[in-house]
């Protein structure tokens, strides 16, 4: 199962749409069903409430994935705090054996590269297997994101085992 995670705190964000485009393109390329989406903007303040059912279901969905597409805008050279709040609720090695694609947007490429590196380290800390390279788009590239997504998916699709 492919699961898309949008780490943008704003609803209906470009990050969400970009992540869903990557997840959808991977699903089509790999012959898998459409991805499920976990959007932190929908979870909002519930992320901070102990025992919230929607958050528990979101975390369970992440753990059932065979492939994660984790997306974030760049805030201060890293992923968003709200994405970190979600992922911090997973136990150590909760994502063991799950391939993880990082998708990062930023104002300029050096920021996107830094956030990609930080996100890859976080996913690795949780046991996921980060897919190399991640997709890091700077603001000028977002206008033609469809072309970037298609090229990216073509480039990485061969790195997945049949079971993904």
Coordinates of C-alpha atoms in Angstrom, one line a residue:
X1 CA 0.0 0.0 0.0
X2 CA 1.3 3.5 -0.9
X3 CA 0.7 6.2 1.7
X4 CA 1.2 9.9 1.1
X5 CA 2.0 12.1 4.1
X6 CA 1.7 15.9 3.7
X7 CA 3.6 17.8 6.4
X8 CA 2.2 21.2 5.5
X9 CA 0.1 22.7 8.2
X10 CA -2.0 24.6 5.7
X11 CA -5.0 22.8 4.1
X12 CA -5.1 22.2 0.4
X13 CA -1.4 23.2 0.1
X14 CA 0.9 22.9 -2.9
X15 CA 2.9 20.4 -0.9
X16 CA -0.2 18.2 -0.5
X17 CA -0.9 18.3 -4.3
X18 CA 2.7 17.6 -5.2
X19 CA 2.9 14.7 -2.8
X20 CA -0.3 13.2 -4.1
X21 CA 1.0 13.6 -7.7
X22 CA 4.1 11.7 -6.8
X23 CA 2.2 9.0 -5.0
X24 CA -0.4 8.7 -7.8
X25 CA 2.4 8.5 -10.5
X26 CA 4.2 5.8 -8.5
X27 CA 1.0 3.8 -8.0
X28 CA 0.3 4.0 -11.7
X29 CA 3.9 3.1 -12.6
X30 CA 4.0 0.2 -10.2
X31 CA 0.5 -1.1 -10.9
X32 CA -0.8 -0.4 -7.4
X33 CA -4.1 1.1 -6.1
X34 CA -4.3 4.8 -5.6
X35 CA -2.5 5.9 -2.5
X36 CA -4.0 6.8 0.9
X37 CA -3.3 10.3 2.2
X38 CA -2.5 11.4 5.7
X39 CA -2.6 15.3 5.8
X40 CA -1.3 16.9 9.0
X41 CA -3.4 20.0 8.2
X42 CA -6.5 17.9 8.7
X43 CA -5.2 16.5 12.0
X44 CA -4.4 20.0 13.3
X45 CA -4.3 20.5 17.1
X46 CA -5.5 16.8 17.6
X47 CA -1.8 15.9 17.0
X48 CA -1.2 17.3 20.5
X49 CA -4.0 15.5 22.2
X50 CA -3.2 12.2 23.8
X51 CA -5.2 9.3 22.6
X52 CA -6.9 11.1 19.6
X53 CA -8.5 8.4 17.4
X54 CA -7.8 10.2 14.1
X55 CA -4.1 10.6 14.9
X56 CA -4.0 6.9 16.0
X57 CA -5.5 5.9 12.7
X58 CA -3.1 8.1 10.8
X59 CA -0.1 6.5 12.6
X60 CA -1.5 3.0 11.9
X61 CA -1.9 3.8 8.2
X62 CA 1.8 4.9 8.1
X63 CA 2.8 1.6 9.7
X64 CA 0.8 -0.5 7.1
X65 CA 2.5 1.2 4.1
X66 CA 4.9 -0.6 1.9
X67 CA 5.9 2.7 0.4
X68 CA 5.6 6.2 2.0
X69 CA 5.7 9.5 0.1
X70 CA 6.5 12.0 2.8
X71 CA 6.3 15.7 1.8
X72 CA 7.1 18.9 3.5
X73 CA 7.7 22.5 2.7
X74 CA 11.0 23.9 4.1
X75 CA 10.7 25.9 7.3
X76 CA 13.9 27.4 8.5
X77 CA 16.0 24.9 6.5
X78 CA 14.2 21.8 7.7
X79 CA 10.9 19.9 7.6
X80 CA 7.8 21.3 9.4
X81 CA 7.4 21.0 13.2
X82 CA 3.9 19.6 12.7
X83 CA 5.3 16.7 10.6
X84 CA 7.8 16.1 13.3
X85 CA 5.0 16.0 15.9
X86 CA 3.2 13.3 13.9
X87 CA 6.3 11.2 13.3
X88 CA 7.5 11.6 16.9
X89 CA 4.5 9.6 18.0
X90 CA 5.8 6.5 16.2
X91 CA 7.9 4.0 18.3
X92 CA 11.5 3.3 17.3
X93 CA 11.8 1.2 14.1
X94 CA 8.1 1.6 13.4
X95 CA 8.8 2.1 9.7
X96 CA 11.3 -0.8 9.4
X97 CA 11.1 -2.3 5.9
X98 CA 9.1 0.5 4.4
X99 CA 10.5 2.4 1.5
X100 CA 10.2 6.2 1.9
X101 CA 10.3 8.9 -0.8
X102 CA 11.0 12.4 0.5
X103 CA 9.4 15.3 -1.4
X104 CA 10.5 18.8 -0.4
X105 CA 9.6 22.3 -1.5
X106 CA 11.5 25.4 -0.7
X107 CA 12.1 29.0 -1.9
X108 CA 15.6 28.2 -3.1
X109 CA 17.5 24.9 -3.9
X110 CA 20.0 25.0 -1.0
X111 CA 17.1 25.1 1.4
X112 CA 15.3 22.2 -0.4
X113 CA 18.5 20.2 -0.3
X114 CA 19.0 20.8 3.4
X115 CA 15.4 19.9 4.3
X116 CA 15.7 16.8 2.1
X117 CA 18.8 15.7 4.1
X118 CA 17.1 16.3 7.4
X119 CA 13.9 14.5 6.4
X120 CA 15.9 11.5 5.1
X121 CA 17.7 11.3 8.4
X122 CA 14.4 11.4 10.4
X123 CA 12.8 8.7 8.2
X124 CA 16.0 6.5 8.6
X125 CA 15.9 7.0 12.4
X126 CA 12.4 5.5 12.3
X127 CA 13.7 2.5 10.4
X128 CA 12.4 3.4 6.9
X129 CA 14.6 2.8 3.9
X130 CA 14.9 6.2 2.2
X131 CA 14.7 6.2 -1.6
X132 CA 17.5 8.0 -3.3
X133 CA 17.3 10.6 -4.5
X134 CA 14.4 12.5 -3.0
X135 CA 12.4 15.0 -4.9
X136 CA 13.5 18.6 -3.9
X137 CA 11.8 21.4 -5.8
X138 CA 12.6 25.1 -5.4
X139 CA 9.9 27.7 -6.0
X140 CA 10.7 28.4 -9.7
X141 CA 10.3 24.6 -10.5
X142 CA 6.8 24.4 -8.9
X143 CA 5.2 26.0 -11.9
X144 CA 6.1 22.9 -14.0
X145 CA 5.8 20.3 -11.2
X146 CA 4.0 17.8 -13.4
X147 CA 7.0 17.5 -15.6
X148 CA 9.3 17.2 -12.6
X149 CA 7.1 14.5 -11.0
X150 CA 7.0 12.5 -14.3
X151 CA 10.8 12.6 -14.7
X152 CA 11.4 11.8 -11.0
X153 CA 9.1 8.8 -11.0
X154 CA 10.6 7.4 -14.2
X155 CA 14.1 7.8 -12.6
X156 CA 13.3 6.0 -9.3
X157 CA 10.6 3.4 -10.3
X158 CA 13.2 0.8 -11.1
X159 CA 14.6 0.9 -7.5
X160 CA 11.4 -0.8 -6.1
X161 CA 11.1 -4.4 -5.5
X162 CA 8.0 -6.2 -6.9
X163 CA 6.4 -6.2 -3.3
X164 CA 6.2 -2.5 -2.9

